[in-house]
Short mmCIF file of C-alpha atoms and ligand atoms in Angstrom, two decimals:
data_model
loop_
_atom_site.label_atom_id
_atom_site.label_comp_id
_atom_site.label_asym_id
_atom_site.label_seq_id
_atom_site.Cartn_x
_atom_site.Cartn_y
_atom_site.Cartn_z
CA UNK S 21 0.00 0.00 0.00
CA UNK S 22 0.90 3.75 -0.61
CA UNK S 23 -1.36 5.95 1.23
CA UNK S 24 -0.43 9.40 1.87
CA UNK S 25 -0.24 8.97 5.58
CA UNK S 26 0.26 5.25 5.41
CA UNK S 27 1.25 4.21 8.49
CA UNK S 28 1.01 7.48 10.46
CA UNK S 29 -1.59 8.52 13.38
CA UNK S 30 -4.07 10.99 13.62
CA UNK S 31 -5.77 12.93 16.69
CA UNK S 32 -8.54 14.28 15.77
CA UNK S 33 -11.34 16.80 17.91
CA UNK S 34 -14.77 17.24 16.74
CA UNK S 35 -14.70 13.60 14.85
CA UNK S 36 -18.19 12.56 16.12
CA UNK S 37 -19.86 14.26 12.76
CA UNK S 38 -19.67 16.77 9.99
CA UNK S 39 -15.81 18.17 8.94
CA UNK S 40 -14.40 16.01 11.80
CA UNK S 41 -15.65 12.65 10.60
CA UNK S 42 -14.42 13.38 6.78
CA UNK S 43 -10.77 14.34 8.38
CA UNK S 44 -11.31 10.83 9.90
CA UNK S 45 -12.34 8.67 6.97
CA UNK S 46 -10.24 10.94 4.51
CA UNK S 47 -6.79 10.36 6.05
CA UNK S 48 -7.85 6.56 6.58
CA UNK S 49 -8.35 6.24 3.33
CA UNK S 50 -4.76 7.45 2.83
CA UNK S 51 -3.40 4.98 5.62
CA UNK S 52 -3.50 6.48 9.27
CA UNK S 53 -4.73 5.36 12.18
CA UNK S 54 -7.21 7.69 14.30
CA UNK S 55 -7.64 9.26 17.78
CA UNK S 56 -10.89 10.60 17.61
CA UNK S 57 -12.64 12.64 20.31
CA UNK S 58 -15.95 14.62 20.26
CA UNK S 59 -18.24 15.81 23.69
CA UNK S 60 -21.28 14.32 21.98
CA UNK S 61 -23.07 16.67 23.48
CA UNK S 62 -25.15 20.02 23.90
CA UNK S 63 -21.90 22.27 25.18
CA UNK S 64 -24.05 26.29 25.50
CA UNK S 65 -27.34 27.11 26.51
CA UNK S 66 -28.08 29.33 23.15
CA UNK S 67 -26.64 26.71 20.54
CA UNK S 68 -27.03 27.09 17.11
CA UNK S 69 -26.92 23.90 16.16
CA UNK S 70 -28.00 21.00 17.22
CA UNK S 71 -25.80 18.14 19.17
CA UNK S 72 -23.90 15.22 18.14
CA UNK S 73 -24.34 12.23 20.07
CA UNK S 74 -22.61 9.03 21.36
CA UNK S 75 -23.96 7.22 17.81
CA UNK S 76 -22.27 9.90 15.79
CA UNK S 77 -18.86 9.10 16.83
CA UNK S 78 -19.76 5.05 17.31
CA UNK S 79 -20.50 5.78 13.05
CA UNK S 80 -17.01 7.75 12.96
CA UNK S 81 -15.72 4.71 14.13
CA UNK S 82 -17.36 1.93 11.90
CA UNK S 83 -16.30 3.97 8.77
CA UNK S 84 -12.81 4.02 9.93
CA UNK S 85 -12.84 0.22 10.69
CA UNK S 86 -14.65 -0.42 7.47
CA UNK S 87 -11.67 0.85 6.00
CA UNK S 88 -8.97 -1.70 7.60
CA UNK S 89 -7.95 0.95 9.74
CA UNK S 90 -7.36 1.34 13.45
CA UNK S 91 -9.41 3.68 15.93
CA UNK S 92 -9.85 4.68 19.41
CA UNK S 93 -12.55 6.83 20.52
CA UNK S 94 -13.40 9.13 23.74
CA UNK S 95 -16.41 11.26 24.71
CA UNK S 96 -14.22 14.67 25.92
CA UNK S 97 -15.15 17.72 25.92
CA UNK S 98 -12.08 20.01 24.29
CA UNK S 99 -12.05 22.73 27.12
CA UNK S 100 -11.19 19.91 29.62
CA UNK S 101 -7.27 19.50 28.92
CA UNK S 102 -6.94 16.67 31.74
CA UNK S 103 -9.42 14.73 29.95
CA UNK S 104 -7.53 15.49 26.67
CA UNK S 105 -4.27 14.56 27.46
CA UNK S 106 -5.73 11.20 29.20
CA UNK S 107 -7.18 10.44 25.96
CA UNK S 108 -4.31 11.26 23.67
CA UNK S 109 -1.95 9.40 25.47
CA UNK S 110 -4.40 6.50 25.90
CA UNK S 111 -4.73 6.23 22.33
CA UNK S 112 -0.99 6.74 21.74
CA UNK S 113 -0.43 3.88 23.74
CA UNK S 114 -3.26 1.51 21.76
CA UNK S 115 -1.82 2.89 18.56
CA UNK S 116 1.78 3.25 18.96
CA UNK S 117 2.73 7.11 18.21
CA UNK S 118 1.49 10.18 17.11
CA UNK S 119 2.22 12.14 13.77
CA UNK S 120 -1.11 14.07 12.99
CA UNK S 121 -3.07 16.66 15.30
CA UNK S 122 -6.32 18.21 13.78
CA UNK S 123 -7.75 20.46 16.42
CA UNK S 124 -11.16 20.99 14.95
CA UNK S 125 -13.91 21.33 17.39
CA UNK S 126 -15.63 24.23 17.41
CA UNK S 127 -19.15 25.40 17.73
CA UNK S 128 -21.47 28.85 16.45
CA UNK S 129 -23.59 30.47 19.77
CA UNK S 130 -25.72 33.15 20.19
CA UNK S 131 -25.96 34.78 16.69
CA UNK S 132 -25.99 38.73 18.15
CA UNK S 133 -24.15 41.56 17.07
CA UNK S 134 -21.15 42.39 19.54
CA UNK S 135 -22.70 44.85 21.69
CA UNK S 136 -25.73 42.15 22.67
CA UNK S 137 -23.36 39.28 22.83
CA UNK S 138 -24.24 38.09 26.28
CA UNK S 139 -20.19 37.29 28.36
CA UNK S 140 -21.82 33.49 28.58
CA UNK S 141 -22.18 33.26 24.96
CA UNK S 142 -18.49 35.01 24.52
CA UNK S 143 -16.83 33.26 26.98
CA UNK S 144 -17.73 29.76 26.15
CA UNK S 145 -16.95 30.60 22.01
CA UNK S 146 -13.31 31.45 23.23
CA UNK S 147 -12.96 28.80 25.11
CA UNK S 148 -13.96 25.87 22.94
CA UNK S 149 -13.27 27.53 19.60
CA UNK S 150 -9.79 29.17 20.52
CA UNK S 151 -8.89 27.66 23.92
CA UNK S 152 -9.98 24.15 23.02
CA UNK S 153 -7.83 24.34 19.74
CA UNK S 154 -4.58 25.22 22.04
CA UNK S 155 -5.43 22.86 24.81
CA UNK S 156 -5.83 19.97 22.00
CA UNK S 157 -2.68 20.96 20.07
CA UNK S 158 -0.86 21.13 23.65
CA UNK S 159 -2.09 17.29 24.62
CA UNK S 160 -0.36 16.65 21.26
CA UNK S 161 3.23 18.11 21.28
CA UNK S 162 5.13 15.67 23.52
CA UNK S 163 4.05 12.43 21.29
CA UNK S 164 4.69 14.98 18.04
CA UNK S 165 7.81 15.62 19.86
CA UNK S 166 8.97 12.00 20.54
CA UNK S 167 8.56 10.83 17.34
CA UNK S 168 10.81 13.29 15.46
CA UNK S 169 8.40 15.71 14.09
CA UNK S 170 4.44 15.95 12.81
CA UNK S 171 2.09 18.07 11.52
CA UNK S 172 -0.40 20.02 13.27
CA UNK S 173 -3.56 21.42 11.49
CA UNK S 174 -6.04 24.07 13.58
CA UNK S 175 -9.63 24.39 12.24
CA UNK S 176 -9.91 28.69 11.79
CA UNK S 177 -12.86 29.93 9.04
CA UNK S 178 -12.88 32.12 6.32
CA UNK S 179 -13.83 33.82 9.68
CA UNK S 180 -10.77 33.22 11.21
CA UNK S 181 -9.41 35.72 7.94
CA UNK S 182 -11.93 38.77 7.64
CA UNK S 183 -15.20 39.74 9.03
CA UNK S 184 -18.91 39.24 9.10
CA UNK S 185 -21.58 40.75 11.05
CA UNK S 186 -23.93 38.50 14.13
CA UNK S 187 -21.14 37.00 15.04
CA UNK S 188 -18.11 38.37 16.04
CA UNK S 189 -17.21 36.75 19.26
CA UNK S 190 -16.53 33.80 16.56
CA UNK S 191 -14.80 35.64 14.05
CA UNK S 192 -12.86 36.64 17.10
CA UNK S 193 -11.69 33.45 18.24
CA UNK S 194 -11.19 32.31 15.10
CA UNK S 195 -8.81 35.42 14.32
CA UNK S 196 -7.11 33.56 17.65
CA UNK S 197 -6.07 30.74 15.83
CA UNK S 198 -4.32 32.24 13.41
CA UNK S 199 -2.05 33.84 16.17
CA UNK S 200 -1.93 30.62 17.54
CA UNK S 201 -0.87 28.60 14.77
CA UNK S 202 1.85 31.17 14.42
CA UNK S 203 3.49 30.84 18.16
CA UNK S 204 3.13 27.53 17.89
CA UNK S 205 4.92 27.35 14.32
CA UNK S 206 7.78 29.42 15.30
CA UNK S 207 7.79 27.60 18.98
CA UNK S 208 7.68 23.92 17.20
CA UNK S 209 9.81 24.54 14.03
CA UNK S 210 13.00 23.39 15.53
CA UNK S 211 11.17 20.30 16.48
CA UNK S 212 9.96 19.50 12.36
CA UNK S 213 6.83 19.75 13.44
CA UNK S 214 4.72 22.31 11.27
CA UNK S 215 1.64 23.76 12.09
CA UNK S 216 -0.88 25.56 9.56
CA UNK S 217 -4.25 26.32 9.57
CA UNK S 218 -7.09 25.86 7.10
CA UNK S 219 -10.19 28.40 6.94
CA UNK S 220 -13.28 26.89 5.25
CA UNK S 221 -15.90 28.75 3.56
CA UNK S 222 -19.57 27.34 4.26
CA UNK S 223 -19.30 23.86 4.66
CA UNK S 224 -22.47 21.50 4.11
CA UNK S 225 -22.40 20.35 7.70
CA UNK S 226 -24.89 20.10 10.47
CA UNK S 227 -23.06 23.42 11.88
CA UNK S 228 -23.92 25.33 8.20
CA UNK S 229 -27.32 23.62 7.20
CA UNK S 230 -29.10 24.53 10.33
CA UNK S 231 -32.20 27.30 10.79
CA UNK S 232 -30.49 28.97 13.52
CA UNK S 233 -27.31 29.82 10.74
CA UNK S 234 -29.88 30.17 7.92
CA UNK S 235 -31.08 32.86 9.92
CA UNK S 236 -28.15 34.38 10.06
CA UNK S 237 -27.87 34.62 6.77
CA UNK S 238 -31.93 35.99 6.11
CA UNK S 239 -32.17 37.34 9.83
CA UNK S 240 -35.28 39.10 7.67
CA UNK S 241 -37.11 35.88 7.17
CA UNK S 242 -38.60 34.36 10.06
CA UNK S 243 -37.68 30.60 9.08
CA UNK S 244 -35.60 30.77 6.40
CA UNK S 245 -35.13 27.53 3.70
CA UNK S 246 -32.37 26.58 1.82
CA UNK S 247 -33.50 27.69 -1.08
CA UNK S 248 -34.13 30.80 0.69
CA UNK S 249 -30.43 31.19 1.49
CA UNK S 250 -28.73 29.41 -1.34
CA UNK S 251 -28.26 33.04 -3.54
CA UNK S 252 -26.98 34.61 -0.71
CA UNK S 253 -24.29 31.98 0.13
CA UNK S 254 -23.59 32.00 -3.27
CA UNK S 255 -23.21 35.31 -3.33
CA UNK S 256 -20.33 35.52 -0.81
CA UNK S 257 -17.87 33.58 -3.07
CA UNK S 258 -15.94 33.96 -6.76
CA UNK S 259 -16.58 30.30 -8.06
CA UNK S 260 -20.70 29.81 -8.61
CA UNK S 261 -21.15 27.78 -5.08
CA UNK S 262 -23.04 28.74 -2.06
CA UNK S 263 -20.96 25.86 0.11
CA UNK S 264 -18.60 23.76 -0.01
CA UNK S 265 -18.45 19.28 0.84
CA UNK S 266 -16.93 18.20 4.16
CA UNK S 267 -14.16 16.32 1.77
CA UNK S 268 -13.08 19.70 0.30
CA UNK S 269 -11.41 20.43 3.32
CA UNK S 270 -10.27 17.06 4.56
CA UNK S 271 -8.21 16.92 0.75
CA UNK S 272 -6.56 20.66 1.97
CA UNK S 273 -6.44 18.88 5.58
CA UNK S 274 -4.71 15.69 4.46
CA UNK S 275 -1.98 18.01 1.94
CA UNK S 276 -1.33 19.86 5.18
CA UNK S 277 -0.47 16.16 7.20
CA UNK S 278 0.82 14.77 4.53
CA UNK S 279 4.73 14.52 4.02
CA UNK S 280 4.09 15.93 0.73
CA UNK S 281 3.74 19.84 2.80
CA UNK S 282 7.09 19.00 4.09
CA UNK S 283 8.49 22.11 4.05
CA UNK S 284 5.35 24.26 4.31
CA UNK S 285 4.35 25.60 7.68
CA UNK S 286 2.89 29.05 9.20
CA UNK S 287 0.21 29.47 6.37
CA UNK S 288 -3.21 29.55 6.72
CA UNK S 289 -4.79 27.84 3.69
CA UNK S 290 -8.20 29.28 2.59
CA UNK S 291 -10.94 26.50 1.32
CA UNK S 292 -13.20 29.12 0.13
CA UNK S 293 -14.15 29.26 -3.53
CA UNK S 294 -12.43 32.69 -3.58
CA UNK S 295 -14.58 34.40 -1.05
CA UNK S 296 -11.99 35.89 0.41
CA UNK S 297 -11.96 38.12 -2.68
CA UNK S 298 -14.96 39.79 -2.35
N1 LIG Q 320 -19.61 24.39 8.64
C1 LIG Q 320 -19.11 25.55 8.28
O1 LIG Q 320 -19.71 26.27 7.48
C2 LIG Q 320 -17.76 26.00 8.80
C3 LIG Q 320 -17.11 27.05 8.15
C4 LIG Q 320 -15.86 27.47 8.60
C5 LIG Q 320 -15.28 26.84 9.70
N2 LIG Q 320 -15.96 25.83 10.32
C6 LIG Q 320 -15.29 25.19 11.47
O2 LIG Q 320 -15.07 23.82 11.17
C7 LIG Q 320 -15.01 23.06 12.38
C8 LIG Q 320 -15.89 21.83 12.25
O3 LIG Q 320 -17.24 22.23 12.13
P1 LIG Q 320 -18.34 21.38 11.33
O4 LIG Q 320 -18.74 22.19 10.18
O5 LIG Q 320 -17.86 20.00 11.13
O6 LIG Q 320 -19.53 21.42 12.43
P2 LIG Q 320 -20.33 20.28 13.20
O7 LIG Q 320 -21.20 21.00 14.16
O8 LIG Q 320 -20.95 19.34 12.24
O9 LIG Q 320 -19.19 19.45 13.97
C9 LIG Q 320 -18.48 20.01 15.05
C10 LIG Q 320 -18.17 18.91 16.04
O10 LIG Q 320 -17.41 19.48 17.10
C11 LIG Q 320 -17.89 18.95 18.31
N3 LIG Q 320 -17.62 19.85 19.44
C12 LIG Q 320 -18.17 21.06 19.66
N4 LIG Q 320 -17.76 21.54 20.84
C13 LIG Q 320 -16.94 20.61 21.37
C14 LIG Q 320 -16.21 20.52 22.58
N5 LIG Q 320 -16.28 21.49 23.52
N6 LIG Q 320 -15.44 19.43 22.80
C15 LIG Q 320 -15.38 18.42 21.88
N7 LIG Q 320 -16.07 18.43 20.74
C16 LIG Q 320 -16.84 19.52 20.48
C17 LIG Q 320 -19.39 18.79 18.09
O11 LIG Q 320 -19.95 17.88 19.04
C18 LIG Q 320 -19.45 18.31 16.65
O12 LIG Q 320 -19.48 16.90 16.54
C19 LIG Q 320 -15.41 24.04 13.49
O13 LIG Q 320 -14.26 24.50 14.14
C20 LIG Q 320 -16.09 25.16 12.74
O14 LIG Q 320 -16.03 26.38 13.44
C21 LIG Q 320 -17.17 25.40 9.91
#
């Protein structure tokens, strides 16, 4: 076999469903072995989207399996970086090393303009979607560091890049990982390991095709549809698309942990049919 990660292991956050799963089945595909972790559960009181569960991450797993491939799975919540670590190194032991960290957990709250963003709603976006991507990055670095080198791949948004409006405590935090991914490139580069970051457009997940985010997007319908929505998505980017597939970033995912980015680390690679253009 010649996979593009044959033989390497993955940790990945936020694997239960959606972006996290693809990474999962994606680099499997390609040869790896996974350490998948998800809550599995509601994590703020004014969620936009509705939970994963137990089942999601139990399918995760099948997929992986049905693919000849190893994986080890743990219901942790990614602001809990005891609970991490136990779990990385757990799964590092089962599986024998570490090569691969994709911190991608993250969630969408509240859905309010800055000055009405209630400090709940703030505080737990920052520390799930910025201090959940350093915690499971951190958990990471000593098995990255014993076995020579890795790769190291944080989960921003075209959000993470420029702004939109209704939700800046995210575009916030995911401004935060780029600075992130930077310390931790310039802290980790001695050590061959490389960290980038990737920053999806709209991605047809359960975090994207929900009414709460629709709403977002027609906050002057009352229950927006798809079709409802679909010209203004499309209107965001260059290439005629309102959203992207989950495997559109697991391909820019697995590049990044591949061998074949040797030398490339510090960028932050846009998935985003160009909407960072406009
Ligand atoms: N879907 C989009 O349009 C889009 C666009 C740009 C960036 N992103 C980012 O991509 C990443 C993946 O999102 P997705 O589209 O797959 O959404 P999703 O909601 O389908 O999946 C996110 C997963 O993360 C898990 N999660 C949330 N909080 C967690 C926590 N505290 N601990 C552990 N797991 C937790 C959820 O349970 C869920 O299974 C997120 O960081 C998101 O911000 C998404």
């Amino acid at each position: 076999m010649s996979g593009r990660v044959e033989g390497k292991v993955a940790f990945i956050t936020g694997a239960a469903r959606g972006q996290g799963r693809s990474h999962a089945v994606r680099l499997a595909q390609e040869g790896a072995d996974i350490i998948a972790v998800d809550v599995c559960k509601p994590v703020s009181g004014t969620d936009l989207i509705p939970a994963s569960t137990p089942d999601d991450l139990a399918e995760t797993a099948d997929l992986v399996k049905g693919l000849g491939r190893r994986i080890v799975t743990t219901e942790v919540d990614v602001r809990d970086f005891g609970a991490l670590k136990a779990a990385v190194d757990s799964g590092v032991e089962e599986l024998g090393r570490l090569d691969i960290v994709v911190a991608n957990a993250g969630i969408g709250n509240g859905g309010e303009t800055l000055d009405k963003t209630s400090e709940e709603d703030w505080q737990t976006m920052l520390d799930i979607n910025l201090g959940g991507v350093w915690k499971a990055a951190k958990a990471g670095v000593p098995h990255l560091k014993a076995a020579g080198g890795g790769s190291i791949v944080l989960t921003s948004s075209v959000g993470g890049l420029k702004a939109y409006p209704n939700t800046g405590h995210y575009v916030a935090a995911k401004h935060g990982v780029v600075g992130l991914m930077r310390a931790f490139a310039v802290e980790l580069g001695e050590h061959s390991i490389r960290v980038n970051s990737v920053h999806p457009t709209n991605v047809n997940t359960p975090m994207f095709m929900n009414e709460g985010t629709m709403k977002l997007f027609r906050p002057d319908l009352e229950k927006p549809t798809k079709e409802d929505f679909e010209p203004v998505a499309k209107f965001m980017h260059v290439l005629p698309i309102g959203w992207v597939e989950p495997v559109d970033i697991s391909n820019a995912v697995l590049y990044l942990a591949s061998d074949e980015s040797r030398y490339v680390t510090g960028v932050t690679l846009p998935v985003d049919g160009g909407s960072l253009l406009k």
